[in-house]
Every structure is written in C-alpha cells, then in structure tokens.
PDB file of C-alpha atoms in Angstrom:
ATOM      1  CA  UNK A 659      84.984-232.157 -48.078  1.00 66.00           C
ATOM      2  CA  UNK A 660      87.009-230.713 -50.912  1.00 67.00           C
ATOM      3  CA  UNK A 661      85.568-233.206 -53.280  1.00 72.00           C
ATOM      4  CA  UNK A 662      81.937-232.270 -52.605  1.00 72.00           C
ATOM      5  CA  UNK A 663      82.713-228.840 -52.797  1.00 65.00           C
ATOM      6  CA  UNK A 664      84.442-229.467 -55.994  1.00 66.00           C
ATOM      7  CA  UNK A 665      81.402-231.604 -57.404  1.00 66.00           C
ATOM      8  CA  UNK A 666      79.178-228.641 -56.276  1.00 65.00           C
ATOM      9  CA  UNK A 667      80.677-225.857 -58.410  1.00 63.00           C
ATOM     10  CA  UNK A 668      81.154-228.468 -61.473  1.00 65.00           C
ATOM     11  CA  UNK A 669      77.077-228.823 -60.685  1.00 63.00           C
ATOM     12  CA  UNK A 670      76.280-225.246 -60.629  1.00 64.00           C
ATOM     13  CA  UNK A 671      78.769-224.297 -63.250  1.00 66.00           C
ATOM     14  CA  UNK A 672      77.215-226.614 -65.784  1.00 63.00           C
ATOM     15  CA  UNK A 673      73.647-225.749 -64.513  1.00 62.00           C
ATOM     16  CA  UNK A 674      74.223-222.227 -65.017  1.00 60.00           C
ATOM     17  CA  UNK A 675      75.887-222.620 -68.324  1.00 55.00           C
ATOM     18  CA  UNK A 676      73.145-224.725 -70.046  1.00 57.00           C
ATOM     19  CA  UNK A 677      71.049-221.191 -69.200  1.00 56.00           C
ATOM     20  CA  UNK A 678      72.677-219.394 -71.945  1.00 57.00           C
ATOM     21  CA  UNK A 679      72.656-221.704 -74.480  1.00 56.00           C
ATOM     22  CA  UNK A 680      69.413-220.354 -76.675  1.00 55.00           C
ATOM     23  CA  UNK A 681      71.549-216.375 -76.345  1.00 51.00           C
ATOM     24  CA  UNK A 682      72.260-214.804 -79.811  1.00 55.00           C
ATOM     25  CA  UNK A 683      73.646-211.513 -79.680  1.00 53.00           C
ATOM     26  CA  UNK A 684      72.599-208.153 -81.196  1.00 49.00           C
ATOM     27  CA  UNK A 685      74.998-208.274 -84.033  1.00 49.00           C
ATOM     28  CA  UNK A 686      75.313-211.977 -84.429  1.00 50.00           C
ATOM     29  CA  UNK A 687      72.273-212.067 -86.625  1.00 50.00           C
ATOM     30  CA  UNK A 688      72.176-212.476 -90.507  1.00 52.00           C
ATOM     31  CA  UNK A 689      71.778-208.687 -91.921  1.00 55.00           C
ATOM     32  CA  UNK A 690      72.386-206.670 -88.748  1.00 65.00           C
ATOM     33  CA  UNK A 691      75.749-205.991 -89.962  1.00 70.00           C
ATOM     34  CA  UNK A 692      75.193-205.463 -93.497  1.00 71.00           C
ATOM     35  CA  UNK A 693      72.163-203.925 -93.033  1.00 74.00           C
ATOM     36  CA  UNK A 694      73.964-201.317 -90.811  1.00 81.00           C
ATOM     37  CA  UNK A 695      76.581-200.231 -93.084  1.00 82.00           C
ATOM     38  CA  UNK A 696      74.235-200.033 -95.612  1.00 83.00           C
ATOM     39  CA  UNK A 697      72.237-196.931 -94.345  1.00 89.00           C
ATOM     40  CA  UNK A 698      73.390-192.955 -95.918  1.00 88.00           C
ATOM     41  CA  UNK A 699      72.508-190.386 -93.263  1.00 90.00           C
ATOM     42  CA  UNK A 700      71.756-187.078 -94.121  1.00 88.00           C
ATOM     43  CA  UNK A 701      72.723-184.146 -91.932  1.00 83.00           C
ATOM     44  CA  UNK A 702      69.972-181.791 -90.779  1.00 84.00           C
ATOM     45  CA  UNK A 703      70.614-178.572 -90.230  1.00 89.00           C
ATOM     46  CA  UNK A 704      73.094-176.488 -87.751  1.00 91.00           C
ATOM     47  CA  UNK A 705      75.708-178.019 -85.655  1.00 92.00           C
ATOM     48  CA  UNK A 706      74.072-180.428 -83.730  1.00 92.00           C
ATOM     49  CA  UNK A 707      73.016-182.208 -87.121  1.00 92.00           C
ATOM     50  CA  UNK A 708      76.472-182.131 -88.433  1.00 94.00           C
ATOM     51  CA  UNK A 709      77.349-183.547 -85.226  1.00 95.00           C
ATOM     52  CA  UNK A 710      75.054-186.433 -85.016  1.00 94.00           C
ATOM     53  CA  UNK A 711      75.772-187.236 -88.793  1.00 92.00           C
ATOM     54  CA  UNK A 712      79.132-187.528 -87.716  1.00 93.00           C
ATOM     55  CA  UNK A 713      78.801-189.578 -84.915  1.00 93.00           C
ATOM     56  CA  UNK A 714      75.927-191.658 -86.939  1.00 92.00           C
ATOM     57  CA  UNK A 715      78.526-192.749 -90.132  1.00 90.00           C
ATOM     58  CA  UNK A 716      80.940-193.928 -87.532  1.00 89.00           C
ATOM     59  CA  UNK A 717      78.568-196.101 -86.060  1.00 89.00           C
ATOM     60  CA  UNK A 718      77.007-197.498 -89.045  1.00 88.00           C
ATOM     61  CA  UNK A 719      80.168-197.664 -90.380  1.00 84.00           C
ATOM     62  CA  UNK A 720      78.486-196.433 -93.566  1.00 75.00           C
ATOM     63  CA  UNK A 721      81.222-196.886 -96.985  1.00 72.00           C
ATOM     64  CA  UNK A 722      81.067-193.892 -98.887  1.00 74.00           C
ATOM     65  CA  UNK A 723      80.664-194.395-102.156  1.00 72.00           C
ATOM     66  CA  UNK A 724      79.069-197.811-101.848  1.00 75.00           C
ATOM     67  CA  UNK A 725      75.109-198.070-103.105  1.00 81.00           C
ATOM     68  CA  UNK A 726      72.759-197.463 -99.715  1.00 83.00           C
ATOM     69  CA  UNK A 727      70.122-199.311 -99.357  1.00 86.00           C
ATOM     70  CA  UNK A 728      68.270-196.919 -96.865  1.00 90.00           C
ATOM     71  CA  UNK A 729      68.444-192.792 -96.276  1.00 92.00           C
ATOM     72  CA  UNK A 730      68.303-192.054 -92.950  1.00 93.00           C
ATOM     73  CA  UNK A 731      66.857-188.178 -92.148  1.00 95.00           C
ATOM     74  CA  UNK A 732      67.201-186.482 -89.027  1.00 94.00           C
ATOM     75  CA  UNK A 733      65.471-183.352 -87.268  1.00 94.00           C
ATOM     76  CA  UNK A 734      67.265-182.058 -84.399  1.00 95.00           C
ATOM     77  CA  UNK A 735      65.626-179.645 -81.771  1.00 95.00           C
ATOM     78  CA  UNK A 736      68.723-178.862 -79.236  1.00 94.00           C
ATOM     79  CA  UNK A 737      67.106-176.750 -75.838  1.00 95.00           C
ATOM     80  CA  UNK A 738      69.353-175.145 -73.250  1.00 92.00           C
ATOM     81  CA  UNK A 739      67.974-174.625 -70.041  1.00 90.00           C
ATOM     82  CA  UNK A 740      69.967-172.774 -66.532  1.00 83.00           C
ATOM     83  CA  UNK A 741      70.117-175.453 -63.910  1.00 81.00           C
ATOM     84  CA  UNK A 742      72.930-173.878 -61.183  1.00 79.00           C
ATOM     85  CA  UNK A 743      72.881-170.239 -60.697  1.00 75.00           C
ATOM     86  CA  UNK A 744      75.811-168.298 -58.263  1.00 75.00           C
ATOM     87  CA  UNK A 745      75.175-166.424 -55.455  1.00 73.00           C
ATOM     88  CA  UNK A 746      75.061-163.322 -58.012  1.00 75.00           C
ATOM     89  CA  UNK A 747      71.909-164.611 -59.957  1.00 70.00           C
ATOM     90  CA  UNK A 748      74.259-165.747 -62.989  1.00 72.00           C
ATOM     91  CA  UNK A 749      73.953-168.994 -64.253  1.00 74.00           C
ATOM     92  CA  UNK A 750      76.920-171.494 -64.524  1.00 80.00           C
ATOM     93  CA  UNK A 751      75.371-175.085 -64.812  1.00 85.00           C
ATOM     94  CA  UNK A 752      73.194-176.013 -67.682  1.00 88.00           C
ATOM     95  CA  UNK A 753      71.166-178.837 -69.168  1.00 92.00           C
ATOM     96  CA  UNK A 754      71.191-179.484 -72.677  1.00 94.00           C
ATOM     97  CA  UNK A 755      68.100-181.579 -74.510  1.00 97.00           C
ATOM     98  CA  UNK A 756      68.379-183.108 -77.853  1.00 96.00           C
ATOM     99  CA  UNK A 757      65.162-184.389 -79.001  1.00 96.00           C
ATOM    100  CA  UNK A 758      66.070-186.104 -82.973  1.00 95.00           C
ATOM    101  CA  UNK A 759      62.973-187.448 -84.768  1.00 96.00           C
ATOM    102  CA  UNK A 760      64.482-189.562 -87.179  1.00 95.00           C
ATOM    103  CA  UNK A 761      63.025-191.533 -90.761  1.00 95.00           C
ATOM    104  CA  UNK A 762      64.590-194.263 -92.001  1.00 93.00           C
ATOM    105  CA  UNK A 763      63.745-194.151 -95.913  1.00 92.00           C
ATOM    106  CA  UNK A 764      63.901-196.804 -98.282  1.00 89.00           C
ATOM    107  CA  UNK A 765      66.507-195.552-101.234  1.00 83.00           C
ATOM    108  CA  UNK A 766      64.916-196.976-103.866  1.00 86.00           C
ATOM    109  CA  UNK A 767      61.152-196.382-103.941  1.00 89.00           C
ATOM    110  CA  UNK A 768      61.403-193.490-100.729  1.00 86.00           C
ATOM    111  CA  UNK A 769      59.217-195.440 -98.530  1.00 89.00           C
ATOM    112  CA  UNK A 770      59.247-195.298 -94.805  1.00 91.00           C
ATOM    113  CA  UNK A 771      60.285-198.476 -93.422  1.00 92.00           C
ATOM    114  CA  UNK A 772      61.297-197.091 -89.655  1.00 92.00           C
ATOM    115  CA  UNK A 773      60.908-194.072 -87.623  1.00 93.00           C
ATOM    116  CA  UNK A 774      61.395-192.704 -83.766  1.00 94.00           C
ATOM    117  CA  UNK A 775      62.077-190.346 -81.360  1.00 96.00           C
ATOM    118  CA  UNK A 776      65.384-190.562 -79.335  1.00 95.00           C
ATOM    119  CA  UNK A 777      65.830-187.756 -76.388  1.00 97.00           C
ATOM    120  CA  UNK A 778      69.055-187.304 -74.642  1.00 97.00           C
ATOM    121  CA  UNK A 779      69.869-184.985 -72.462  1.00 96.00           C
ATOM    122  CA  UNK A 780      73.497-183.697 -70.734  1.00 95.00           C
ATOM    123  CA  UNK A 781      75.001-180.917 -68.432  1.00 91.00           C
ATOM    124  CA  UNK A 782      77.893-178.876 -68.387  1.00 90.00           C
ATOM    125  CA  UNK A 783      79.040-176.815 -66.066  1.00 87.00           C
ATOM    126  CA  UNK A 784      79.754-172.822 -67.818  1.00 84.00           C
ATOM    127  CA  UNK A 785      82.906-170.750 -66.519  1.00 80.00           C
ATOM    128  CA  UNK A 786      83.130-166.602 -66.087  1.00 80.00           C
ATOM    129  CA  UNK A 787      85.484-166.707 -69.148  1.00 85.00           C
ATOM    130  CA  UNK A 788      83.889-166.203 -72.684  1.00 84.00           C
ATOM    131  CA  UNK A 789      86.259-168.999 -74.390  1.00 90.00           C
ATOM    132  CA  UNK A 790      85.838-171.726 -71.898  1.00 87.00           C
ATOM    133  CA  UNK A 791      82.214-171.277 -71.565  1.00 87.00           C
ATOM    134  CA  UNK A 792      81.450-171.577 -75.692  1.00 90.00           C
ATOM    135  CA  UNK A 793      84.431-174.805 -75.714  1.00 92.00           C
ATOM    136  CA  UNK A 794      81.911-175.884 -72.443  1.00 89.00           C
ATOM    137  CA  UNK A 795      78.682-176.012 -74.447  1.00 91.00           C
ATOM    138  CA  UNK A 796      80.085-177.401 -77.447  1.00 93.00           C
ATOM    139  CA  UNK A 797      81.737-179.891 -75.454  1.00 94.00           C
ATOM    140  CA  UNK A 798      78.211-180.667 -74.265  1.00 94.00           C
ATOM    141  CA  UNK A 799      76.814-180.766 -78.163  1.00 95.00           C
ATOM    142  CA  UNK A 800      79.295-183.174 -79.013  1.00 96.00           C
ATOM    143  CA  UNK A 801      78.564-185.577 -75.899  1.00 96.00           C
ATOM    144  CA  UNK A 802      74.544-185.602 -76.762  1.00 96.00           C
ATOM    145  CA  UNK A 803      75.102-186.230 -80.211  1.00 96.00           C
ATOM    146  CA  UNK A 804      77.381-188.963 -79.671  1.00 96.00           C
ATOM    147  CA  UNK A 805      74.759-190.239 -76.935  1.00 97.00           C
ATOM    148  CA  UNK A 806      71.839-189.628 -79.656  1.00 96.00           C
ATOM    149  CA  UNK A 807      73.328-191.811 -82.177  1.00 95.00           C
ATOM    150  CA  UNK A 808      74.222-194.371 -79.911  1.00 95.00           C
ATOM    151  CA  UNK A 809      70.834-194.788 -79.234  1.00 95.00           C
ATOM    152  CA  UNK A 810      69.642-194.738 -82.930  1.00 95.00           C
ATOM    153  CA  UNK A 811      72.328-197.107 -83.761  1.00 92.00           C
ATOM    154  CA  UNK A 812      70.877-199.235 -81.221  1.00 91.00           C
ATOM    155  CA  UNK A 813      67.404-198.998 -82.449  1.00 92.00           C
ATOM    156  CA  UNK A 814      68.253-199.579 -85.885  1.00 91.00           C
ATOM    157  CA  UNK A 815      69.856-202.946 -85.099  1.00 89.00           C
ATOM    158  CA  UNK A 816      67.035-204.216 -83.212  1.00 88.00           C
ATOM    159  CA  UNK A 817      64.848-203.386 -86.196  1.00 87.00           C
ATOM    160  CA  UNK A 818      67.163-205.059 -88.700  1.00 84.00           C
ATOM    161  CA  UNK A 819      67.550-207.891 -86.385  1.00 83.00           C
ATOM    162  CA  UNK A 820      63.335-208.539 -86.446  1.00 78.00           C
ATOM    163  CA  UNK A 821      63.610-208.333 -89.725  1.00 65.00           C
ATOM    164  CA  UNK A 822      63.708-210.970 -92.116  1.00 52.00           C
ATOM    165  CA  UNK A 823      66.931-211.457 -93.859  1.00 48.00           C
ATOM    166  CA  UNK A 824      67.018-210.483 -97.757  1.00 46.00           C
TER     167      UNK A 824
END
C-alpha cells in the first residue's frame, strides 16, 4: 500500500512539474531589467507627483547620473470624496482617487513609444483632531502613489518584455 501510494505522488509530482517547464518570468527576460533602470521620470506637479516620482525611481531603480534611454512624464489628478459621515453630519472616512496618465518618451528623438492610464484608489479614515487628520490624508497620498507606481512599474515591464531586445 505504501509503495503505490509512494509511486502515485512520484507520478503526479513529475506530471505536474513537466507543466511548468515552458514558464519564464517577468524579469527573467533579456532587457526587462536594463530596460527598467534605464527610464528618468519626471515629477508632475504638487505632492502627489513628487510622491509617485519617488516611489517610481525606487522601482525602476533608475541610476542618477547614468544616460536614460526613455523620459517618463506623468499627470496626476488626485480626487477626495466623503464616504463615512457621524451621526453629526461630519465626515470622517474618505476615498482618495489617483488617476496618472503617463508617456513614456523616447530620450533621444522625443517620440512616444508607450502610454496609459493607471487608477488607484484608497481610504482613510479622518480623526476630530486637525494634526492627525492632515498626517491621515497624507498617509493616504503616500499609499496611492506607491500603489500607482506599482502598477506602472508593472506595465512597463510587460512592454519591455514584448519588446524585442536591442
């Protein structure tokens, strides 16, 4: 008995291990990499676009200083929106939306190579005191930007991983 059930998982085991054997990953592709850390991104304007380039050069892991090969320009609409209101009609839950249209440029010639549209959107809850509620909503800015270029990032490597290598 213990030998057929032994023979059985060996079976299944191997079965289920020749399944995987065309899987590249994401990143394991020629250029992905390289093609990452070579993209500048240039803040837009206000916090949220400081934020987001922020977030965006640690995920690229662009090298300042180094030559880019492609700009990347952001436009960030941020919308804040009461979703929980108290018993005294004041609001203390909101929703925050971050819509970034985004152009990926080349650096040389200023062509467009890639665009989108990435949307995220968070909430936070707001408190009666002035302090915590500004350190709530930034708190919230800071998670939809990371979330935002997250997303980007992972758009940008499935475009550079189509691509044909250079």
């Amino acid at each position: 008995m213990k030998r057929t059930l032994a023979a059985a998982v060996l079976a299944f085991s191997t079965i289920t291990l020749t399944a995987c054997a065309g899987f590249t990953p994401l990143y394991g592709r020629a250029g992905v990499e390289s093609g990452l850390s070579s993209i500048e991104t240039v803040a837009a304007e206000g916090r949220g676009g400081y934020l987001l380039r922020e977030q965006l050069d640690d995920a690229l892991a662009h090298r300042q200083g180094s030559p880019a090969a492609y700009k990347l320009y952001l436009s960030v609409n941020e919308q804040r929106f009461a979703r929980g209101v108290r018993l005294d009609n004041v609001a203390n839950r909101f929703e925050l939306r971050m819509s970034v249209d985004w152009r990926l440029l080349g650096a040389k010639n200023g062509a467009e190579v890639h665009k989108g549209r990435t949307d995220v959107s968070v909430t936070y809850d707001s408190a009666d005191q002035p302090y915590a509620a500004i350190a709530a909503q930034q708190d919230g800015q800071e998670r939809a930007a990371a979330e935002a270029a997250r997303k980007i990032q992972l758009d940008l490597a499935t475009w550079l991983a189509g691509k044909k290598p250079a």
